[in-house]
Short mmCIF file of C-alpha atoms in Angstrom, two decimals:
data_model
loop_
_atom_site.label_atom_id
_atom_site.label_comp_id
_atom_site.label_asym_id
_atom_site.label_seq_id
_atom_site.Cartn_x
_atom_site.Cartn_y
_atom_site.Cartn_z
CA MET X 1 59.92 171.44 57.12
CA LYS X 2 61.61 169.66 58.96
CA ARG X 3 61.59 166.20 59.95
CA ARG X 4 61.47 166.02 63.78
CA ILE X 5 63.26 163.56 65.67
CA VAL X 6 62.91 161.43 68.93
CA ILE X 7 64.64 159.50 70.98
CA THR X 8 63.04 156.16 70.92
CA GLY X 9 65.24 153.74 73.01
CA MET X 10 68.24 154.51 74.90
CA GLY X 11 70.88 151.92 76.90
CA VAL X 12 73.90 152.69 79.16
CA LEU X 13 76.57 151.51 80.38
CA SER X 14 77.88 153.68 83.49
CA PRO X 15 80.48 153.40 86.82
CA LEU X 16 77.04 153.70 88.57
CA GLY X 17 74.76 150.61 86.39
CA LEU X 18 74.85 148.00 83.52
CA ASN X 19 71.77 149.72 82.87
CA VAL X 20 69.45 153.48 82.24
CA GLN X 21 67.81 152.52 85.72
CA ASP X 22 70.24 151.73 87.63
CA SER X 23 72.53 154.41 86.92
CA TRP X 24 69.85 156.70 86.50
CA ASP X 25 68.76 155.66 89.53
CA ALA X 26 72.00 156.06 91.51
CA LEU X 27 72.65 158.91 90.10
CA VAL X 28 69.65 160.80 91.86
CA ALA X 29 70.68 158.68 94.42
CA GLY X 30 73.75 161.36 95.03
CA ARG X 31 76.37 158.80 93.89
CA SER X 32 79.96 158.72 93.11
CA GLY X 33 81.35 156.30 90.68
CA GLY X 34 84.92 157.36 91.89
CA CYS X 35 87.48 154.23 93.14
CA LEU X 36 90.84 153.47 93.26
CA ILE X 37 92.14 152.04 89.50
CA SER X 38 91.84 147.74 90.15
CA ARG X 39 93.06 146.34 86.77
CA PHE X 40 97.16 147.74 87.35
CA ASP X 41 99.41 148.77 89.51
CA THR X 42 99.01 153.04 90.29
CA SER X 43 102.05 152.70 92.60
CA ASN X 44 104.08 155.11 89.74
CA TYR X 45 100.97 157.68 89.49
CA ILE X 46 100.37 160.11 90.51
CA THR X 47 96.00 159.42 89.84
CA LYS X 48 95.50 155.83 91.18
CA ILE X 49 91.40 156.28 91.01
CA ALA X 50 89.14 156.34 88.45
CA ALA X 51 84.96 155.76 88.04
CA GLU X 52 85.53 152.27 86.60
CA LEU X 53 82.59 149.52 85.37
CA LYS X 54 81.37 147.90 88.67
CA GLY X 55 80.51 143.50 88.14
CA PHE X 56 81.27 144.01 84.09
CA ASP X 57 81.59 140.30 82.26
CA GLY X 58 81.40 140.53 79.04
CA GLY X 59 80.63 136.76 78.68
CA ASN X 60 77.11 137.33 79.94
CA TYR X 61 77.11 139.51 77.01
CA LEU X 62 78.94 137.61 74.27
CA ASP X 63 80.35 134.19 73.94
CA ARG X 64 84.51 133.48 73.95
CA LYS X 65 85.24 134.42 70.28
CA GLU X 66 82.77 137.83 70.54
CA ILE X 67 85.14 138.50 73.82
CA ARG X 68 88.71 137.58 72.55
CA ARG X 69 88.32 139.75 69.34
CA TYR X 70 86.70 142.92 69.94
CA ASP X 71 87.62 146.40 72.17
CA LEU X 72 86.64 145.93 75.60
CA SER X 73 85.08 149.41 74.47
CA GLN X 74 83.40 147.76 71.26
CA GLN X 75 81.96 144.97 73.51
CA TYR X 76 80.27 148.53 75.87
CA ALA X 77 79.34 149.67 72.83
CA LEU X 78 77.54 146.66 72.04
CA VAL X 79 75.96 145.84 75.40
CA ALA X 80 74.46 149.23 75.36
CA ALA X 81 73.78 149.25 71.83
CA LYS X 82 70.93 145.84 72.32
CA GLU X 83 69.88 147.68 75.26
CA ALA X 84 68.72 150.56 73.33
CA ILE X 85 67.06 148.79 69.83
CA GLU X 86 65.75 146.56 72.76
CA ASP X 87 63.94 149.27 74.29
CA SER X 88 63.13 150.97 71.29
CA GLY X 89 60.93 147.58 69.95
CA PHE X 90 61.67 148.79 66.52
CA LEU X 91 63.15 144.81 64.86
CA ASN X 92 59.96 143.64 65.91
CA ASP X 93 58.12 146.05 64.36
CA GLY X 94 59.00 146.14 60.79
CA PHE X 95 62.07 148.79 59.59
CA ASP X 96 63.87 149.20 56.54
CA GLN X 97 67.48 148.13 56.74
CA ASP X 98 68.54 150.88 54.23
CA MET X 99 67.17 152.98 56.40
CA ALA X 100 68.31 152.44 59.21
CA GLY X 101 72.02 153.52 60.40
CA THR X 102 74.63 153.56 63.34
CA ILE X 103 77.29 156.15 63.99
CA ILE X 104 79.02 156.26 67.50
CA GLY X 105 81.83 158.28 68.57
CA SER X 106 84.82 157.10 70.92
CA GLY X 107 87.20 159.38 71.67
CA VAL X 108 90.64 156.67 72.31
CA CYS X 109 88.91 153.47 70.79
CA GLY X 110 90.79 150.66 70.68
CA ILE X 111 93.48 152.21 73.32
CA ASP X 112 93.88 149.30 75.70
CA SER X 113 94.54 146.60 72.87
CA LEU X 114 96.91 148.41 70.91
CA SER X 115 98.93 148.75 74.47
CA LYS X 116 98.10 145.52 74.97
CA GLN X 117 99.27 144.33 71.47
CA HIS X 118 102.13 146.91 71.93
CA ALA X 119 102.98 145.30 74.62
CA ILE X 120 103.53 141.03 72.85
CA LEU X 121 105.20 142.64 69.89
CA LEU X 122 108.06 144.35 71.85
CA GLN X 123 108.47 141.36 73.72
CA LYS X 124 107.40 137.83 71.51
CA GLY X 125 107.63 139.44 68.21
CA PRO X 126 105.60 140.99 65.20
CA GLN X 127 104.44 137.32 64.36
CA ARG X 128 102.47 137.10 68.05
CA VAL X 129 100.09 140.15 67.40
CA SER X 130 96.58 139.43 66.62
CA PRO X 131 95.62 139.33 63.42
CA PHE X 132 92.28 141.88 65.13
CA LEU X 133 95.05 144.46 65.63
CA VAL X 134 93.82 146.11 63.05
CA PRO X 135 89.64 145.95 63.74
CA MET X 136 90.20 146.44 67.34
CA ILE X 137 91.64 150.12 67.36
CA ILE X 138 89.87 151.45 64.70
CA SER X 139 87.11 154.14 65.64
CA ASP X 140 84.65 152.43 63.41
CA MET X 141 84.58 149.92 64.67
CA ALA X 142 82.10 149.75 66.63
CA ALA X 143 79.13 151.24 65.28
CA GLY X 144 80.59 148.70 62.30
CA LEU X 145 79.18 146.02 64.90
CA VAL X 146 76.74 147.29 65.56
CA SER X 147 75.41 147.24 62.17
CA ILE X 148 76.19 143.64 61.40
CA LYS X 149 74.64 142.22 63.97
CA TYR X 150 71.78 144.08 64.04
CA GLY X 151 71.70 144.21 59.82
CA LEU X 152 71.62 148.03 59.74
CA ARG X 153 72.38 148.45 56.01
CA GLY X 154 72.04 153.02 56.21
CA PRO X 155 74.45 155.19 57.99
CA ASN X 156 77.63 153.86 59.04
CA TYR X 157 80.29 155.31 60.53
CA SER X 158 82.31 157.25 63.93
CA THR X 159 82.84 160.62 64.61
CA VAL X 160 86.58 161.69 66.79
CA SER X 161 86.08 164.45 68.08
CA ALA X 162 88.20 164.11 71.64
CA CYS X 163 85.45 164.40 74.86
CA ALA X 164 82.72 166.16 71.72
CA SER X 165 82.40 162.59 69.87
CA GLY X 166 79.54 161.34 71.46
CA ALA X 167 78.10 164.31 71.39
CA HIS X 168 78.84 165.32 67.67
CA ALA X 169 77.71 161.41 66.56
CA MET X 170 74.27 161.84 67.79
CA GLY X 171 73.78 165.40 66.30
CA ASP X 172 74.85 163.84 63.06
CA ALA X 173 72.27 161.95 63.62
CA LEU X 174 70.12 163.91 64.09
CA ARG X 175 71.13 165.69 61.08
CA ILE X 176 70.98 162.64 58.56
CA ILE X 177 67.01 162.31 59.29
CA GLN X 178 66.00 165.48 58.91
CA ARG X 179 67.58 165.14 55.66
CA GLY X 180 66.22 162.02 54.49
CA ASP X 181 69.08 160.29 54.13
CA ALA X 182 67.67 157.56 56.98
CA ASP X 183 64.38 156.77 58.94
CA ILE X 184 66.62 155.11 63.03
CA ILE X 185 70.19 155.49 63.30
CA VAL X 186 71.61 153.85 66.68
CA THR X 187 74.10 156.65 67.78
CA GLY X 188 75.49 157.12 70.77
CA GLY X 189 79.56 157.18 72.27
CA THR X 190 81.60 154.80 74.36
CA GLU X 191 85.54 155.07 75.87
CA ALA X 192 87.17 152.04 77.46
CA ALA X 193 90.90 154.28 79.04
CA ILE X 194 91.27 153.16 82.29
CA VAL X 195 94.62 151.68 81.06
CA PRO X 196 98.13 152.32 82.14
CA LEU X 197 99.25 154.53 78.88
CA ALA X 198 96.39 156.56 78.88
CA VAL X 199 96.19 156.96 82.59
CA ALA X 200 99.16 157.82 82.18
CA GLY X 201 99.19 160.50 79.04
CA PHE X 202 96.41 162.40 81.35
CA CYS X 203 98.69 162.68 84.85
CA ALA X 204 101.78 164.40 82.55
CA ALA X 205 99.13 166.56 81.05
CA LYS X 206 97.94 167.30 84.52
CA ALA X 207 95.42 166.89 84.01
CA MET X 208 93.50 164.33 86.62
CA THR X 209 92.81 164.78 90.11
CA THR X 210 95.46 163.54 92.57
CA ARG X 211 91.94 163.86 95.38
CA ASN X 212 93.65 159.72 96.07
CA ASP X 213 93.32 158.45 99.51
CA GLN X 214 88.81 159.79 98.45
CA PRO X 215 88.25 158.52 95.62
CA GLN X 216 83.82 159.25 95.62
CA SER X 217 84.26 163.20 96.28
CA ALA X 218 87.36 164.01 94.18
CA SER X 219 85.04 165.24 90.76
CA ARG X 220 83.74 168.49 91.72
CA PRO X 221 82.75 170.13 89.43
CA PHE X 222 82.23 174.38 89.92
CA ASP X 223 83.35 173.80 93.82
CA LYS X 224 86.80 176.21 93.79
CA GLU X 225 88.74 173.48 95.17
CA ARG X 226 88.69 171.02 92.46
CA ASP X 227 91.49 169.58 91.25
CA GLY X 228 91.41 167.68 87.70
CA PHE X 229 88.86 165.03 86.23
CA LEU X 230 87.53 161.70 87.56
CA MET X 231 88.40 159.17 84.74
CA GLY X 232 85.26 157.21 84.13
CA GLU X 233 84.66 154.33 81.20
CA GLY X 234 81.03 153.52 79.89
CA ALA X 235 79.24 153.48 76.80
CA ALA X 236 75.52 155.14 76.73
CA ILE X 237 73.67 154.38 73.06
CA ALA X 238 69.69 156.18 72.14
CA VAL X 239 67.69 155.30 69.48
CA PHE X 240 67.08 158.43 66.63
CA GLU X 241 63.42 157.82 64.94
CA GLU X 242 62.34 160.34 62.70
CA LEU X 243 58.76 161.15 64.44
CA GLY X 244 56.37 159.74 61.65
CA HIS X 245 58.72 156.58 62.08
CA ALA X 246 57.79 155.95 65.89
CA LEU X 247 54.11 156.85 65.78
CA LYS X 248 53.15 154.67 62.89
CA ARG X 249 54.76 151.70 65.03
CA GLY X 250 53.26 152.36 68.03
CA ALA X 251 57.30 153.61 69.99
CA LYS X 252 57.67 154.99 73.29
CA ILE X 253 59.45 158.41 73.17
CA TYR X 254 60.71 159.99 76.23
CA ALA X 255 61.89 163.47 74.89
CA GLU X 256 62.61 165.52 71.72
CA VAL X 257 65.39 166.10 69.75
CA ALA X 258 65.19 170.45 69.36
CA GLY X 259 68.63 170.58 67.88
CA PHE X 260 72.34 170.99 67.24
CA GLY X 261 74.86 173.79 67.25
CA MET X 262 78.84 172.61 67.05
CA SER X 263 81.76 174.97 66.83
CA GLY X 264 85.57 174.93 67.27
CA ASP X 265 87.57 177.10 69.96
CA ALA X 266 90.66 178.08 67.68
CA TYR X 267 92.33 179.06 71.22
CA HIS X 268 94.96 175.91 72.59
CA MET X 269 95.19 172.17 72.23
CA THR X 270 93.94 171.48 75.62
CA ALA X 271 92.81 174.73 77.22
CA PRO X 272 89.41 175.94 76.74
CA ASP X 273 88.78 179.71 75.50
CA PRO X 274 88.21 181.92 78.40
CA ASP X 275 86.15 183.95 77.41
CA GLY X 276 83.86 180.63 76.41
CA ARG X 277 83.19 181.65 72.78
CA GLY X 278 83.55 178.41 70.91
CA ALA X 279 81.46 177.46 73.40
CA ALA X 280 78.66 180.68 73.53
CA TYR X 281 78.45 179.81 69.36
CA ALA X 282 77.43 175.83 69.48
CA MET X 283 74.77 177.33 72.50
CA ARG X 284 73.68 179.37 70.31
CA MET X 285 73.82 177.15 67.40
CA ALA X 286 71.66 174.86 69.01
CA LEU X 287 69.23 177.20 69.82
CA LYS X 288 69.11 178.72 66.54
CA ASP X 289 68.51 175.61 64.79
CA ALA X 290 65.77 174.53 67.32
CA GLY X 291 63.77 177.77 67.14
CA MET X 292 64.29 178.83 70.46
CA ASP X 293 64.30 182.05 73.44
CA PRO X 294 67.10 180.93 75.63
CA SER X 295 64.24 181.55 77.62
CA GLU X 296 62.64 178.89 76.65
CA VAL X 297 65.52 176.76 78.23
CA ASP X 298 65.03 174.81 81.59
CA TYR X 299 67.98 173.24 82.75
CA ILE X 300 70.94 173.05 81.45
CA ASN X 301 73.82 169.53 81.57
CA ALA X 302 76.58 171.30 81.79
CA HIS X 303 79.81 170.08 80.04
CA GLY X 304 81.20 170.27 83.31
CA THR X 305 84.93 168.08 84.23
CA SER X 306 85.66 169.76 87.33
CA THR X 307 88.64 171.11 85.89
CA GLY X 308 90.43 175.30 87.40
CA LEU X 309 89.88 176.89 83.75
CA GLY X 310 87.34 174.69 82.24
CA ASP X 311 84.52 174.29 85.23
CA ILE X 312 84.62 179.58 84.73
CA ALA X 313 84.78 178.76 81.22
CA GLU X 314 82.09 176.91 80.87
CA THR X 315 80.16 179.18 83.28
CA VAL X 316 81.46 182.78 81.18
CA ALA X 317 79.85 180.90 78.22
CA VAL X 318 76.79 180.00 79.66
CA LYS X 319 75.26 183.89 80.90
CA ASN X 320 76.78 184.82 78.10
CA VAL X 321 74.39 183.17 76.09
CA PHE X 322 71.91 183.66 78.54
CA GLY X 323 72.31 186.81 80.68
CA ASP X 324 69.40 187.42 83.75
CA HIS X 325 68.27 183.81 82.58
CA ALA X 326 71.37 181.52 83.74
CA TYR X 327 70.58 182.64 86.99
CA LYS X 328 67.10 180.80 87.23
CA MET X 329 67.94 177.99 84.85
CA VAL X 330 69.48 175.03 87.14
CA LEU X 331 72.43 172.86 86.04
CA ASN X 332 74.95 170.56 87.04
CA SER X 333 77.43 168.10 85.80
CA THR X 334 76.64 163.59 85.84
CA LYS X 335 80.44 163.51 86.21
CA SER X 336 80.36 164.68 89.56
CA SER X 337 79.22 160.76 90.22
CA ILE X 338 80.00 159.04 87.30
CA GLY X 339 83.81 160.80 86.13
CA HIS X 340 84.88 162.05 82.51
CA LEU X 341 84.08 159.41 79.44
CA LEU X 342 85.81 161.15 78.03
CA GLY X 343 84.44 160.06 73.87
CA ALA X 344 80.92 159.03 76.04
CA SER X 345 80.45 161.92 78.04
CA GLY X 346 78.52 163.23 75.97
CA SER X 347 76.37 160.38 75.12
CA ILE X 348 75.09 160.28 78.11
CA GLU X 349 74.57 163.86 79.51
CA LEU X 350 71.88 163.61 76.83
CA LEU X 351 69.78 159.78 78.09
CA VAL X 352 70.14 161.80 81.82
CA CYS X 353 68.06 164.96 80.04
CA ALA X 354 65.62 162.75 78.22
CA LEU X 355 65.32 161.27 81.89
CA SER X 356 65.55 164.32 83.54
CA ILE X 357 62.49 165.93 81.60
CA ARG X 358 60.65 162.12 82.16
CA ASP X 359 60.89 162.46 85.50
CA GLY X 360 60.87 166.11 86.49
CA LYS X 361 64.51 165.47 88.61
CA VAL X 362 67.39 167.18 88.24
CA HIS X 363 70.19 164.88 89.74
CA PRO X 364 72.65 166.68 92.18
CA THR X 365 76.37 167.55 91.12
CA ILE X 366 77.64 165.94 94.20
CA ASN X 367 81.32 166.75 95.80
CA TYR X 368 79.96 170.98 95.91
CA SER X 369 80.92 172.29 99.32
CA VAL X 370 82.97 175.32 98.40
CA PRO X 371 81.83 177.61 96.40
CA ASP X 372 83.93 179.07 93.70
CA PRO X 373 82.83 183.09 93.29
CA GLU X 374 83.78 183.02 89.65
CA CYS X 375 81.10 180.09 88.65
CA ASP X 376 78.22 181.55 90.61
CA LEU X 377 74.83 179.60 89.34
CA ASP X 378 72.67 176.57 90.69
CA TYR X 379 74.36 173.91 90.02
CA SER X 380 72.20 171.36 92.16
CA PRO X 381 74.39 171.45 94.40
CA ASN X 382 74.64 168.21 96.94
CA LYS X 383 70.23 167.71 96.06
CA VAL X 384 68.20 166.30 93.61
CA THR X 385 66.10 169.49 92.14
CA GLU X 386 61.97 168.32 91.33
CA ARG X 387 60.81 171.41 88.41
CA GLU X 388 59.05 170.69 85.48
CA ILE X 389 61.97 170.15 83.02
CA ASN X 390 60.33 170.95 79.34
CA VAL X 391 63.73 171.73 77.12
CA ALA X 392 67.43 170.41 78.49
CA LEU X 393 70.94 171.41 76.58
CA SER X 394 73.03 169.98 77.35
CA ASN X 395 77.30 170.46 76.24
CA SER X 396 80.33 168.73 75.45
CA PHE X 397 83.52 169.96 74.67
CA GLY X 398 86.88 168.38 73.35
CA PHE X 399 90.45 169.00 73.08
CA GLY X 400 90.93 170.36 69.81
CA GLY X 401 88.46 173.35 71.25
CA HIS X 402 85.70 170.97 69.41
CA ASN X 403 82.75 172.23 70.82
CA ALA X 404 79.14 170.44 70.88
CA SER X 405 75.47 171.40 72.13
CA LEU X 406 72.54 169.47 71.95
CA ILE X 407 68.68 170.10 72.65
CA LEU X 408 66.00 168.06 73.33
CA ARG X 409 62.57 169.45 74.51
CA LYS X 410 58.98 167.21 75.76
CA TYR X 411 57.55 165.60 73.53
CA GLN X 412 54.42 167.57 72.70
CA VAL X 413 52.41 166.19 69.35
#
């Protein structure tokens, strides 16, 4: 019999709030984190908008030495991990350090530091490059810093699968605890890519929205007039814990992590398989892992990026997996409000699923105004859907054809 894994702690930094509850309240209220990019001159960029973190000051959480040595994505991970670990309370209840680890994914971790240090190299020469450049840009360092700070000596690494990175980190955490190699894993994703180089690259790929005069309504998943994704940033970290370990210490439980599936499209570097075969296979594998029938799923937090091809392919995949039940479920896209957090998107969206289970609410997909006949499911358009959520599924799909689906269910003894 497989070990059961539950979520006992959560931490979030998002464009809508600097903690879990503020972010969730804003999502339920249908607010948008879209804004004009404030960090650099966008005069020559075709996209001038993003979903930045508002009010984040690393000095409120870290000392000046840490801020100087850590990339912004690493700072985000540390802050979200602090909230999650304190929320879980396992540090205070006694735990085996060798059986507690951390797995944190990121798609382009360190791109801010890499860009800045490369400019220093060109302008001032190699002697002026920071001695902390390498730890600032390697993807595993967010997990490493969390491990060091909290004495977590168990499994410790990063996952990198573009926009599925955070979801893959959580899936790995599930597997590791299931097989008995850890009791606790601090897991999730982090990203800080609203920097000139990354924005220029996505602009060149024509992947992002150009609704520059409407930053708060630019992200329009499943809407017929969608024109690309809105880049976001932030981090989302959860504490995954073996059920018996959590019960023994009297931990609160948000939800049970019931299943994980993953696949590859084997189709194209950036475009999804139009038939949604890889996405469908990931969902089927998650259902198989959870031992569930498709009819048991109440809610899907869709990948829903607001791209022309992606939203259609995901809708096709959902209908292929769920058949007629696809029209009985409710779906939504968190990216409509917070933009696309790239490697952190899957992790924050799974936490949104846990909060939906807790509160019986599915936040709205905002900015939905023109129905697309090829996207004909219930996406909770512009309004909260209140219903009991016993089972929720979260999809994450990344460039390169990386697909990951995670299933949560309401915890029952």
